Amino acid sequence: MAKYLKNDDLGQWLAELGTEYKIHAPVQEGRSIAFRPLTQDKILRIDRHATIGPKEILFPACEELMHFSYEKDTDNPGREKIRVQPADNAVPTLIFGSRPCDARGFDVFDGAFTQCAVKDNYYAARREQAVVVSIACTRTENTCFCNWVGGSPDGTNGSDVLLTPIQDGFVVQPVTEKGETLLQKGSLLTGAAPDQVREAEQLRAAACASLPEAPDFKCMPEQLYNLFDNMDFWEKQSAKCISCGACTYLCPTCHCFNITDERNGNEGERLRSWDNCMSRQFTQEASGHNPRPEKAYRLKNRVGHKFCYFPDLHEGHIACVGCGRCIKSCPVSLDIRQVVTSAKECHLPAEETDNE
Ligand code: SF4
Ligand code: SF4
C-alpha cells in the first residue's frame, strides 16, 4: 500500500533510518551534485538530477580487494610465506535519491557481476546489503532519454522503494520485499490518501509524456555489426572526441576495471580501479600493439558494447539507461543519441554489409 511522507519529516525519517544503515544521498559538492555519505554538514539536493550518480557506492572507483604480506619461511630459508586477507567492506547501506535511470544501472551491473558464470563477490556483497530508494522524475531534462532504452521517469527496475514528489511531500511505494521491510521502520510514514496517489500518478504520467518519442532500437545489434568495418562512419562520429573518459566514468552502467598490486616492503594491497575504454591505453598490449589505436575504434567499442554486445549476451537488454550524463558532461557535447540514430539510419550498399 502506498504511504505518504511530509517534506518536513524527510530529514527525521532519514535520521531514523541512519541508525541502521549507512546513508548515501545526493549532496552539493562545489558546483556538482554527487552521492556521498549523508552527514549533518551536507546539503541534500533532490531538486535536480545528480551530476555524479550512485554507481560508486556499490562499485567504488578504487577499492582494496585483499591485503597481503610476505614473511620468510624459517623452515625453508629460500622461500617466503604469503598471508592473504580478503577485504570485506559491505555494510547495510541505504542509497537514497537515485533516479530511475540510476537504479536501472544497478540492473546492468547485476547482469555483469552476479548473473554470469563468475560471480563478483565484492559487488554482490554490497548489492545484497543495499536498499535503493529512488525518486521518480517529475521534471525531465533535455539530455534525458531513458524511454529510448527501455526505462521511464517512473521506472522501478533496480529500486526497492519509489518516492514521487507531490505538493508538500512524497507518495512512497514499496517495489520489493526489501522495500516493504524498510517502510515498516521509522514512525513518520502515514497511509497515502487517494487524492495524493492520484496526484503522484498524474505527475509521473506528465513526465513520461514530456520525453521525445522513442526510436525502435530492435535492429541495432544487427545494424552495429553491419557497421563494424565502416571506419568512415566511426571516424565521422568520433571526430570531436578528445578521449577524456568523462562519459565512461559518469555512466551508470560502465563497469570496466583494472587490478594492480601495490607493495610496500613485505606488505601490500591488491586494488581494483575503474578503467575507461575511451582511453588509448585501455587495450594497449605489452608488446606495444593496440587493437583500438584511434578514438574511432574506441567509440565504436563503447557504443557497440552498450547497444550490441551486451544485449546479445543479456536477453536483449541495452547497457545504456539514458541518463544523459555522457552528453551533459562531455566537454565537446558528443551526443550518443545522435551516434545511435545515425547508426540506425545508415544504409550500407549490399556488398559492404557482409562482415568477413
Ligand atoms: S566525454 Fe566526450 S570527449 Fe570525453 S571521451 Fe567521452 S565522448 Fe570523448
Ligand atoms: S533519464 Fe532523466 S527522466 Fe529518465 S529516469 Fe533518468 S533522470 Fe529521470
mmCIF file of C-alpha atoms and ligand atoms in Angstrom:
data_model
loop_
_atom_site.group_PDB
_atom_site.id
_atom_site.type_symbol
_atom_site.label_atom_id
_atom_site.label_comp_id
_atom_site.label_asym_id
_atom_site.label_seq_id
_atom_site.Cartn_x
_atom_site.Cartn_y
_atom_site.Cartn_z
ATOM 1 C CA MET A 1 0.000 0.000 0.000
ATOM 2 C CA ALA A 2 1.257 3.499 -0.848
ATOM 3 C CA LYS A 3 2.380 5.695 2.042
ATOM 4 C CA TYR A 4 2.919 9.405 2.459
ATOM 5 C CA LEU A 5 5.829 11.348 3.926
ATOM 6 C CA LYS A 6 5.684 15.086 4.610
ATOM 7 C CA ASN A 7 8.549 17.196 3.229
ATOM 8 C CA ASP A 8 9.197 18.470 6.745
ATOM 9 C CA ASP A 9 9.628 14.892 8.011
ATOM 10 C CA LEU A 10 12.148 13.755 5.389
ATOM 11 C CA GLY A 11 15.212 14.701 7.476
ATOM 12 C CA GLN A 12 13.861 12.951 10.550
ATOM 13 C CA TRP A 13 12.913 9.825 8.550
ATOM 14 C CA LEU A 14 16.446 9.613 7.152
ATOM 15 C CA ALA A 15 17.892 10.192 10.624
ATOM 16 C CA GLU A 16 15.839 7.260 11.947
ATOM 17 C CA LEU A 17 16.983 5.021 9.075
ATOM 18 C CA GLY A 18 20.548 6.220 9.625
ATOM 19 C CA THR A 19 20.698 4.316 12.915
ATOM 20 C CA GLU A 20 20.574 1.071 10.906
ATOM 21 C CA TYR A 21 22.047 1.967 7.520
ATOM 22 C CA LYS A 22 24.922 3.987 6.170
ATOM 23 C CA ILE A 23 23.023 6.519 4.053
ATOM 24 C CA HIS A 24 24.371 7.829 0.748
ATOM 25 C CA ALA A 25 22.416 10.623 -0.916
ATOM 26 C CA PRO A 26 22.907 13.390 -3.497
ATOM 27 C CA VAL A 27 24.529 16.419 -1.854
ATOM 28 C CA GLN A 28 26.007 19.679 -3.058
ATOM 29 C CA GLU A 29 29.737 19.340 -3.724
ATOM 30 C CA GLY A 30 31.188 22.506 -5.205
ATOM 31 C CA ARG A 31 29.294 23.099 -8.442
ATOM 32 C CA SER A 32 28.268 19.442 -8.685
ATOM 33 C CA ILE A 33 25.699 17.251 -7.014
ATOM 34 C CA ALA A 34 27.212 13.908 -6.013
ATOM 35 C CA PHE A 35 26.189 10.881 -3.957
ATOM 36 C CA ARG A 36 28.095 10.989 -0.678
ATOM 37 C CA PRO A 37 27.575 9.663 2.887
ATOM 38 C CA LEU A 38 24.838 11.870 4.343
ATOM 39 C CA THR A 39 26.131 13.778 7.354
ATOM 40 C CA GLN A 40 24.872 16.833 9.253
ATOM 41 C CA ASP A 41 27.165 19.239 7.393
ATOM 42 C CA LYS A 42 25.944 18.193 3.918
ATOM 43 C CA ILE A 43 23.167 19.857 1.926
ATOM 44 C CA LEU A 44 20.757 17.271 0.481
ATOM 45 C CA ARG A 45 19.933 18.074 -3.186
ATOM 46 C CA ILE A 46 16.996 16.130 -4.605
ATOM 47 C CA ASP A 47 15.510 19.029 -6.563
ATOM 48 C CA ARG A 48 17.897 18.422 -9.520
ATOM 49 C CA HIS A 49 19.391 15.348 -11.168
ATOM 50 C CA ALA A 50 22.773 14.490 -9.668
ATOM 51 C CA THR A 51 25.886 15.329 -11.690
ATOM 52 C CA ILE A 52 27.597 12.189 -10.411
ATOM 53 C CA GLY A 53 25.388 9.134 -9.928
ATOM 54 C CA PRO A 54 25.387 6.490 -7.195
ATOM 55 C CA LYS A 55 27.373 3.788 -9.046
ATOM 56 C CA GLU A 56 30.499 4.139 -6.918
ATOM 57 C CA ILE A 57 28.576 3.223 -3.751
ATOM 58 C CA LEU A 58 28.376 -0.383 -4.966
ATOM 59 C CA PHE A 59 31.378 -0.299 -7.314
ATOM 60 C CA PRO A 60 33.981 2.054 -5.798
ATOM 61 C CA ALA A 61 36.324 3.960 -8.099
ATOM 62 C CA CYS A 62 39.181 2.308 -6.221
ATOM 63 C CA GLU A 63 38.783 -0.483 -3.683
ATOM 64 C CA GLU A 64 41.031 -2.863 -1.813
ATOM 65 C CA LEU A 65 40.282 -6.466 -2.761
ATOM 66 C CA MET A 66 42.800 -8.008 -0.378
ATOM 67 C CA HIS A 67 45.732 -7.270 1.877
ATOM 68 C CA PHE A 68 48.794 -9.488 1.579
ATOM 69 C CA SER A 69 52.029 -9.871 3.494
ATOM 70 C CA TYR A 70 55.192 -11.869 2.983
ATOM 71 C CA GLU A 71 57.368 -13.414 5.664
ATOM 72 C CA LYS A 72 60.465 -15.539 5.465
ATOM 73 C CA ASP A 73 59.821 -19.263 5.916
ATOM 74 C CA THR A 74 62.377 -20.127 8.626
ATOM 75 C CA ASP A 75 61.916 -23.871 7.975
ATOM 76 C CA ASN A 76 62.822 -23.317 4.346
ATOM 77 C CA PRO A 77 65.032 -20.203 4.178
ATOM 78 C CA GLY A 78 64.965 -19.988 0.397
ATOM 79 C CA ARG A 79 61.223 -19.429 0.352
ATOM 80 C CA GLU A 80 58.665 -16.868 1.562
ATOM 81 C CA LYS A 81 55.233 -17.486 3.056
ATOM 82 C CA ILE A 82 52.383 -15.260 1.945
ATOM 83 C CA ARG A 83 49.331 -14.394 4.007
ATOM 84 C CA VAL A 84 46.224 -13.115 2.234
ATOM 85 C CA GLN A 85 43.370 -11.306 3.940
ATOM 86 C CA PRO A 86 40.411 -10.643 1.593
ATOM 87 C CA ALA A 87 38.671 -7.312 2.199
ATOM 88 C CA ASP A 88 35.063 -7.280 3.337
ATOM 89 C CA ASN A 89 33.711 -3.744 3.101
ATOM 90 C CA ALA A 90 29.983 -4.450 2.732
ATOM 91 C CA VAL A 91 27.750 -2.796 5.349
ATOM 92 C CA PRO A 92 23.976 -2.178 5.400
ATOM 93 C CA THR A 93 23.609 0.767 3.029
ATOM 94 C CA LEU A 94 20.701 2.948 2.016
ATOM 95 C CA ILE A 95 21.027 4.630 -1.364
ATOM 96 C CA PHE A 96 18.572 7.495 -1.161
ATOM 97 C CA GLY A 97 17.545 9.769 -4.010
ATOM 98 C CA SER A 98 18.728 7.833 -7.057
ATOM 99 C CA ARG A 99 16.715 8.439 -10.224
ATOM 100 C CA PRO A 100 15.035 5.516 -12.004
ATOM 101 C CA CYS A 101 17.790 5.501 -14.660
ATOM 102 C CA ASP A 102 20.498 5.282 -11.984
ATOM 103 C CA ALA A 103 18.729 2.406 -10.238
ATOM 104 C CA ARG A 104 18.349 0.636 -13.572
ATOM 105 C CA GLY A 105 22.127 0.908 -13.923
ATOM 106 C CA PHE A 106 22.402 -1.490 -10.969
ATOM 107 C CA ASP A 107 20.358 -3.992 -13.013
ATOM 108 C CA VAL A 108 23.077 -3.856 -15.680
ATOM 109 C CA PHE A 109 25.736 -4.386 -13.002
ATOM 110 C CA ASP A 110 23.746 -7.353 -11.650
ATOM 111 C CA GLY A 111 23.779 -8.872 -15.155
ATOM 112 C CA ALA A 112 27.545 -8.432 -15.489
ATOM 113 C CA PHE A 113 28.656 -9.186 -11.919
ATOM 114 C CA THR A 114 26.159 -11.546 -10.291
ATOM 115 C CA GLN A 115 24.378 -13.405 -13.084
ATOM 116 C CA CYS A 116 27.366 -14.581 -15.142
ATOM 117 C CA ALA A 117 29.394 -17.780 -14.741
ATOM 118 C CA VAL A 118 31.862 -15.953 -12.480
ATOM 119 C CA LYS A 119 30.265 -14.019 -9.636
ATOM 120 C CA ASP A 120 31.928 -10.858 -8.353
ATOM 121 C CA ASN A 121 31.730 -11.420 -4.594
ATOM 122 C CA TYR A 122 32.766 -7.866 -3.736
ATOM 123 C CA TYR A 123 29.955 -6.246 -5.739
ATOM 124 C CA ALA A 124 27.473 -8.985 -4.782
ATOM 125 C CA ALA A 125 28.076 -8.475 -1.038
ATOM 126 C CA ARG A 126 27.472 -4.722 -1.317
ATOM 127 C CA ARG A 127 24.412 -5.158 -3.522
ATOM 128 C CA GLU A 128 22.941 -7.688 -1.091
ATOM 129 C CA GLN A 129 23.207 -5.225 1.807
ATOM 130 C CA ALA A 130 21.964 -2.192 -0.130
ATOM 131 C CA VAL A 131 18.438 -0.795 -0.213
ATOM 132 C CA VAL A 132 17.728 1.568 -3.110
ATOM 133 C CA VAL A 133 15.173 4.336 -2.549
ATOM 134 C CA SER A 134 14.609 6.170 -5.829
ATOM 135 C CA ILE A 135 12.774 9.373 -6.635
ATOM 136 C CA ALA A 136 10.529 9.401 -9.702
ATOM 137 C CA CYS A 137 11.307 12.264 -12.056
ATOM 138 C CA THR A 138 8.502 14.763 -12.307
ATOM 139 C CA ARG A 139 10.736 17.046 -14.377
ATOM 140 C CA THR A 140 12.868 15.751 -17.228
ATOM 141 C CA GLU A 141 15.934 17.388 -18.756
ATOM 142 C CA ASN A 142 16.753 17.841 -22.428
ATOM 143 C CA THR A 143 19.508 15.229 -22.106
ATOM 144 C CA CYS A 144 17.168 12.542 -20.677
ATOM 145 C CA PHE A 145 16.363 9.610 -22.955
ATOM 146 C CA CYS A 146 15.531 6.749 -20.561
ATOM 147 C CA ASN A 147 12.450 5.943 -22.663
ATOM 148 C CA TRP A 148 14.666 5.188 -25.700
ATOM 149 C CA VAL A 149 16.367 2.308 -23.905
ATOM 150 C CA GLY A 150 13.502 0.623 -22.071
ATOM 151 C CA GLY A 151 13.234 2.817 -18.970
ATOM 152 C CA SER A 152 10.983 5.660 -17.901
ATOM 153 C CA PRO A 153 10.973 8.602 -15.447
ATOM 154 C CA ASP A 154 8.942 6.446 -13.042
ATOM 155 C CA GLY A 155 10.601 3.072 -13.747
ATOM 156 C CA THR A 156 11.177 0.758 -10.805
ATOM 157 C CA ASN A 157 13.849 -1.684 -12.061
ATOM 158 C CA GLY A 158 16.747 -1.780 -9.612
ATOM 159 C CA SER A 159 14.839 0.169 -6.911
ATOM 160 C CA ASP A 160 13.369 -1.172 -3.671
ATOM 161 C CA VAL A 161 11.200 1.887 -2.960
ATOM 162 C CA LEU A 162 9.921 4.620 -5.279
ATOM 163 C CA LEU A 163 9.106 8.112 -3.983
ATOM 164 C CA THR A 164 7.044 10.526 -6.052
ATOM 165 C CA PRO A 165 7.328 14.176 -5.008
ATOM 166 C CA ILE A 166 3.906 15.831 -4.721
ATOM 167 C CA GLN A 167 2.734 19.058 -3.120
ATOM 168 C CA ASP A 168 4.214 19.211 0.436
ATOM 169 C CA GLY A 169 5.568 15.672 0.465
ATOM 170 C CA PHE A 170 6.109 12.308 -1.192
ATOM 171 C CA VAL A 171 3.961 9.333 -2.123
ATOM 172 C CA VAL A 172 6.086 6.351 -1.068
ATOM 173 C CA GLN A 173 5.639 2.975 -2.758
ATOM 174 C CA PRO A 174 7.480 -0.259 -1.985
ATOM 175 C CA VAL A 175 8.779 -2.130 -5.030
ATOM 176 C CA THR A 176 10.461 -5.182 -3.475
ATOM 177 C CA GLU A 177 10.276 -7.148 -0.215
ATOM 178 C CA LYS A 178 13.389 -5.265 0.933
ATOM 179 C CA GLY A 179 11.460 -2.055 0.308
ATOM 180 C CA GLU A 180 8.404 -3.346 2.236
ATOM 181 C CA THR A 181 10.661 -4.123 5.180
ATOM 182 C CA LEU A 182 12.272 -0.681 5.042
ATOM 183 C CA LEU A 183 8.904 1.053 5.115
ATOM 184 C CA GLN A 184 7.985 -0.764 8.296
ATOM 185 C CA LYS A 185 10.830 1.077 10.032
ATOM 186 C CA GLY A 186 10.512 4.614 11.355
ATOM 187 C CA SER A 187 7.429 6.333 12.687
ATOM 188 C CA LEU A 188 6.791 9.121 10.182
ATOM 189 C CA LEU A 189 5.064 7.436 7.260
ATOM 190 C CA THR A 190 1.287 7.551 7.091
ATOM 191 C CA GLY A 191 -1.101 5.944 4.601
ATOM 192 C CA ALA A 192 -1.371 7.964 1.373
ATOM 193 C CA ALA A 193 -4.819 9.431 0.659
ATOM 194 C CA PRO A 194 -6.428 8.528 -2.734
ATOM 195 C CA ASP A 195 -6.039 12.110 -3.996
ATOM 196 C CA GLN A 196 -2.327 12.057 -3.117
ATOM 197 C CA VAL A 197 -1.873 8.802 -5.052
ATOM 198 C CA ARG A 198 -3.804 10.312 -7.976
ATOM 199 C CA GLU A 199 -1.660 13.456 -7.923
ATOM 200 C CA ALA A 200 1.503 11.314 -7.994
ATOM 201 C CA GLU A 201 0.176 9.283 -10.940
ATOM 202 C CA GLN A 202 -0.645 12.426 -12.898
ATOM 203 C CA LEU A 203 2.787 13.948 -12.276
ATOM 204 C CA ARG A 204 4.532 10.738 -13.336
ATOM 205 C CA ALA A 205 2.420 10.450 -16.481
ATOM 206 C CA ALA A 206 3.193 14.071 -17.401
ATOM 207 C CA ALA A 207 6.938 13.438 -17.013
ATOM 208 C CA CYS A 208 6.739 10.341 -19.242
ATOM 209 C CA ALA A 209 4.817 12.316 -21.862
ATOM 210 C CA SER A 210 7.389 15.128 -21.829
ATOM 211 C CA LEU A 211 10.160 12.942 -23.295
ATOM 212 C CA PRO A 212 10.649 12.823 -27.074
ATOM 213 C CA GLU A 213 9.230 9.788 -28.850
ATOM 214 C CA ALA A 214 11.491 6.747 -28.596
ATOM 215 C CA PRO A 215 13.019 5.253 -31.758
ATOM 216 C CA ASP A 216 12.753 1.496 -32.225
ATOM 217 C CA PHE A 217 16.187 0.043 -31.468
ATOM 218 C CA LYS A 218 15.397 -3.640 -32.132
ATOM 219 C CA CYS A 219 17.554 -3.570 -35.270
ATOM 220 C CA MET A 220 20.554 -2.019 -33.508
ATOM 221 C CA PRO A 221 22.654 -5.128 -32.780
ATOM 222 C CA GLU A 222 22.463 -6.227 -36.413
ATOM 223 C CA GLN A 223 22.999 -2.695 -37.702
ATOM 224 C CA LEU A 224 26.069 -2.196 -35.499
ATOM 225 C CA TYR A 225 27.556 -5.491 -36.676
ATOM 226 C CA ASN A 226 26.949 -4.299 -40.248
ATOM 227 C CA LEU A 227 28.828 -1.083 -39.461
ATOM 228 C CA PHE A 228 31.702 -2.836 -37.719
ATOM 229 C CA ASP A 229 34.214 -2.334 -40.529
ATOM 230 C CA ASN A 230 32.866 1.012 -41.716
ATOM 231 C CA MET A 231 35.610 3.179 -40.211
ATOM 232 C CA ASP A 232 34.499 6.212 -42.252
ATOM 233 C CA PHE A 233 31.291 6.168 -40.211
ATOM 234 C CA TRP A 234 33.099 5.819 -36.854
ATOM 235 C CA GLU A 235 35.722 8.440 -37.726
ATOM 236 C CA LYS A 236 32.977 10.909 -38.555
ATOM 237 C CA GLN A 237 31.111 10.150 -35.310
ATOM 238 C CA SER A 238 34.206 10.411 -33.119
ATOM 239 C CA ALA A 239 35.834 13.397 -34.862
ATOM 240 C CA LYS A 240 35.354 15.852 -31.993
ATOM 241 C CA CYS A 241 36.028 13.409 -29.116
ATOM 242 C CA ILE A 242 39.094 14.291 -27.029
ATOM 243 C CA SER A 243 39.289 10.883 -25.276
ATOM 244 C CA CYS A 244 38.855 12.410 -21.799
ATOM 245 C CA GLY A 245 36.774 9.472 -20.498
ATOM 246 C CA ALA A 246 34.168 11.596 -18.668
ATOM 247 C CA CYS A 247 31.388 9.698 -20.445
ATOM 248 C CA THR A 248 32.505 6.327 -19.078
ATOM 249 C CA TYR A 249 33.353 7.475 -15.554
ATOM 250 C CA LEU A 250 29.919 9.109 -15.188
ATOM 251 C CA CYS A 251 27.978 6.316 -16.885
ATOM 252 C CA PRO A 252 25.711 4.327 -14.511
ATOM 253 C CA THR A 253 26.408 1.114 -16.448
ATOM 254 C CA CYS A 254 30.138 1.220 -17.337
ATOM 255 C CA HIS A 255 31.874 -1.403 -15.239
ATOM 256 C CA CYS A 256 35.376 -1.987 -16.668
ATOM 257 C CA PHE A 257 38.202 -2.169 -14.150
ATOM 258 C CA ASN A 258 41.908 -2.743 -13.764
ATOM 259 C CA ILE A 259 43.677 -4.633 -10.969
ATOM 260 C CA THR A 260 47.067 -3.677 -9.558
ATOM 261 C CA ASP A 261 49.185 -4.885 -6.641
ATOM 262 C CA GLU A 262 50.696 -2.074 -4.583
ATOM 263 C CA ARG A 263 53.548 -3.486 -2.491
ATOM 264 C CA ASN A 264 55.496 -1.615 0.131
ATOM 265 C CA GLY A 265 58.200 -3.814 1.645
ATOM 266 C CA ASN A 266 56.633 -7.036 2.863
ATOM 267 C CA GLU A 267 53.078 -5.665 2.960
ATOM 268 C CA GLY A 268 50.749 -4.846 0.107
ATOM 269 C CA GLU A 269 47.244 -4.431 -1.225
ATOM 270 C CA ARG A 270 45.515 -5.676 -4.327
ATOM 271 C CA LEU A 271 43.441 -2.768 -5.667
ATOM 272 C CA ARG A 272 40.657 -2.653 -8.196
ATOM 273 C CA SER A 273 40.212 0.680 -10.002
ATOM 274 C CA TRP A 274 37.834 1.869 -12.700
ATOM 275 C CA ASP A 275 39.160 1.691 -16.219
ATOM 276 C CA ASN A 276 37.948 3.634 -19.223
ATOM 277 C CA CYS A 277 37.508 2.194 -22.710
ATOM 278 C CA MET A 278 37.728 5.651 -24.300
ATOM 279 C CA SER A 279 41.365 5.958 -23.256
ATOM 280 C CA ARG A 280 44.130 4.907 -25.658
ATOM 281 C CA GLN A 281 45.846 2.726 -23.037
ATOM 282 C CA PHE A 282 42.729 0.636 -22.371
ATOM 283 C CA THR A 283 43.671 -2.045 -24.915
ATOM 284 C CA GLN A 284 47.400 -1.283 -25.215
ATOM 285 C CA GLU A 285 49.231 -4.620 -25.126
ATOM 286 C CA ALA A 286 52.629 -5.199 -23.510
ATOM 287 C CA SER A 287 54.057 -5.781 -26.991
ATOM 288 C CA GLY A 288 53.111 -2.202 -27.925
ATOM 289 C CA HIS A 289 50.337 -3.343 -30.276
ATOM 290 C CA ASN A 290 46.981 -1.632 -29.731
ATOM 291 C CA PRO A 291 43.922 -3.201 -31.369
ATOM 292 C CA ARG A 292 41.976 0.060 -30.832
ATOM 293 C CA PRO A 293 44.617 2.604 -31.837
ATOM 294 C CA GLU A 294 42.314 5.501 -32.778
ATOM 295 C CA LYS A 295 39.383 7.130 -30.992
ATOM 296 C CA ALA A 296 37.066 5.920 -33.786
ATOM 297 C CA TYR A 297 37.715 2.302 -32.708
ATOM 298 C CA ARG A 298 37.132 3.218 -29.100
ATOM 299 C CA LEU A 299 33.814 4.985 -29.684
ATOM 300 C CA LYS A 300 32.737 2.024 -31.828
ATOM 301 C CA ASN A 301 33.524 -0.245 -28.875
ATOM 302 C CA ARG A 302 31.634 1.912 -26.351
ATOM 303 C CA VAL A 303 28.507 2.194 -28.465
ATOM 304 C CA GLY A 304 28.811 -1.417 -29.648
ATOM 305 C CA HIS A 305 29.116 -2.717 -26.093
ATOM 306 C CA LYS A 306 26.020 -0.886 -24.922
ATOM 307 C CA PHE A 307 23.746 -1.427 -27.904
ATOM 308 C CA CYS A 308 25.027 -4.680 -29.424
ATOM 309 C CA TYR A 309 27.405 -6.971 -27.496
ATOM 310 C CA PHE A 310 25.769 -6.608 -24.052
ATOM 311 C CA PRO A 311 22.217 -7.101 -25.443
ATOM 312 C CA ASP A 312 23.492 -10.181 -27.301
ATOM 313 C CA LEU A 313 24.662 -11.685 -24.004
ATOM 314 C CA HIS A 314 21.800 -10.476 -21.781
ATOM 315 C CA GLU A 315 18.486 -11.243 -23.491
ATOM 316 C CA GLY A 316 18.373 -8.013 -25.451
ATOM 317 C CA HIS A 317 18.900 -5.638 -22.502
ATOM 318 C CA ILE A 318 20.637 -2.466 -23.669
ATOM 319 C CA ALA A 319 23.530 -1.430 -21.392
ATOM 320 C CA CYS A 320 22.552 2.232 -21.503
ATOM 321 C CA VAL A 321 19.946 3.711 -19.187
ATOM 322 C CA GLY A 322 19.507 7.034 -20.984
ATOM 323 C CA CYS A 323 20.523 9.258 -18.036
ATOM 324 C CA GLY A 324 22.231 11.643 -20.467
ATOM 325 C CA ARG A 325 25.269 12.341 -18.233
ATOM 326 C CA CYS A 326 27.630 11.381 -21.067
ATOM 327 C CA ILE A 327 26.009 14.121 -23.163
ATOM 328 C CA LYS A 328 25.743 16.712 -20.414
ATOM 329 C CA SER A 329 29.308 16.351 -19.134
ATOM 330 C CA CYS A 330 31.104 15.723 -22.437
ATOM 331 C CA PRO A 331 33.399 18.732 -22.973
ATOM 332 C CA VAL A 332 32.707 18.652 -26.727
ATOM 333 C CA SER A 333 28.987 17.716 -26.473
ATOM 334 C CA LEU A 334 29.304 14.433 -28.332
ATOM 335 C CA ASP A 335 25.761 13.048 -28.182
ATOM 336 C CA ILE A 336 25.295 9.270 -28.011
ATOM 337 C CA ARG A 337 21.672 9.698 -29.156
ATOM 338 C CA GLN A 338 22.913 11.192 -32.385
ATOM 339 C CA VAL A 339 25.504 8.391 -32.819
ATOM 340 C CA VAL A 340 22.982 5.559 -32.410
ATOM 341 C CA THR A 341 20.384 7.359 -34.521
ATOM 342 C CA SER A 342 22.957 7.835 -37.307
ATOM 343 C CA ALA A 343 23.965 4.163 -36.996
ATOM 344 C CA LYS A 344 20.329 3.109 -37.217
ATOM 345 C CA GLU A 345 19.721 5.229 -40.285
ATOM 346 C CA CYS A 346 22.979 4.399 -42.074
ATOM 347 C CA HIS A 347 22.097 2.402 -45.202
ATOM 348 C CA LEU A 348 25.074 0.499 -46.485
ATOM 349 C CA PRO A 349 25.433 -0.799 -50.035
ATOM 350 C CA ALA A 350 24.695 -4.539 -50.023
ATOM 351 C CA GLU A 351 28.311 -5.576 -50.703
ATOM 352 C CA GLU A 352 29.565 -3.529 -47.688
ATOM 353 C CA THR A 353 27.187 -5.174 -45.219
ATOM 354 C CA ASP A 354 28.944 -8.569 -45.351
ATOM 355 C CA ASN A 355 31.245 -8.987 -42.348
ATOM 356 C CA GLU A 356 34.251 -11.056 -43.176
HETATM 357 S S1 SF4 B 1 33.182 12.632 -22.681
HETATM 358 FE FE1 SF4 B 1 33.093 13.251 -24.839
HETATM 359 S S2 SF4 B 1 35.185 13.906 -25.343
HETATM 360 FE FE2 SF4 B 1 35.311 12.741 -23.434
HETATM 361 S S3 SF4 B 1 35.771 10.621 -24.128
HETATM 362 FE FE3 SF4 B 1 33.538 10.775 -23.906
HETATM 363 S S4 SF4 B 1 32.804 11.298 -25.965
HETATM 364 FE FE4 SF4 B 1 35.029 11.750 -25.919
HETATM 365 S S1 SF4 B 2 16.770 9.817 -17.911
HETATM 366 FE FE1 SF4 B 2 16.039 11.703 -16.908
HETATM 367 S S2 SF4 B 2 13.813 11.426 -16.786
HETATM 368 FE FE2 SF4 B 2 14.670 9.411 -17.217
HETATM 369 S S3 SF4 B 2 14.924 8.488 -15.187
HETATM 370 FE FE3 SF4 B 2 16.877 9.456 -15.700
HETATM 371 S S4 SF4 B 2 16.811 11.486 -14.803
HETATM 372 FE FE4 SF4 B 2 14.689 10.696 -14.863
#
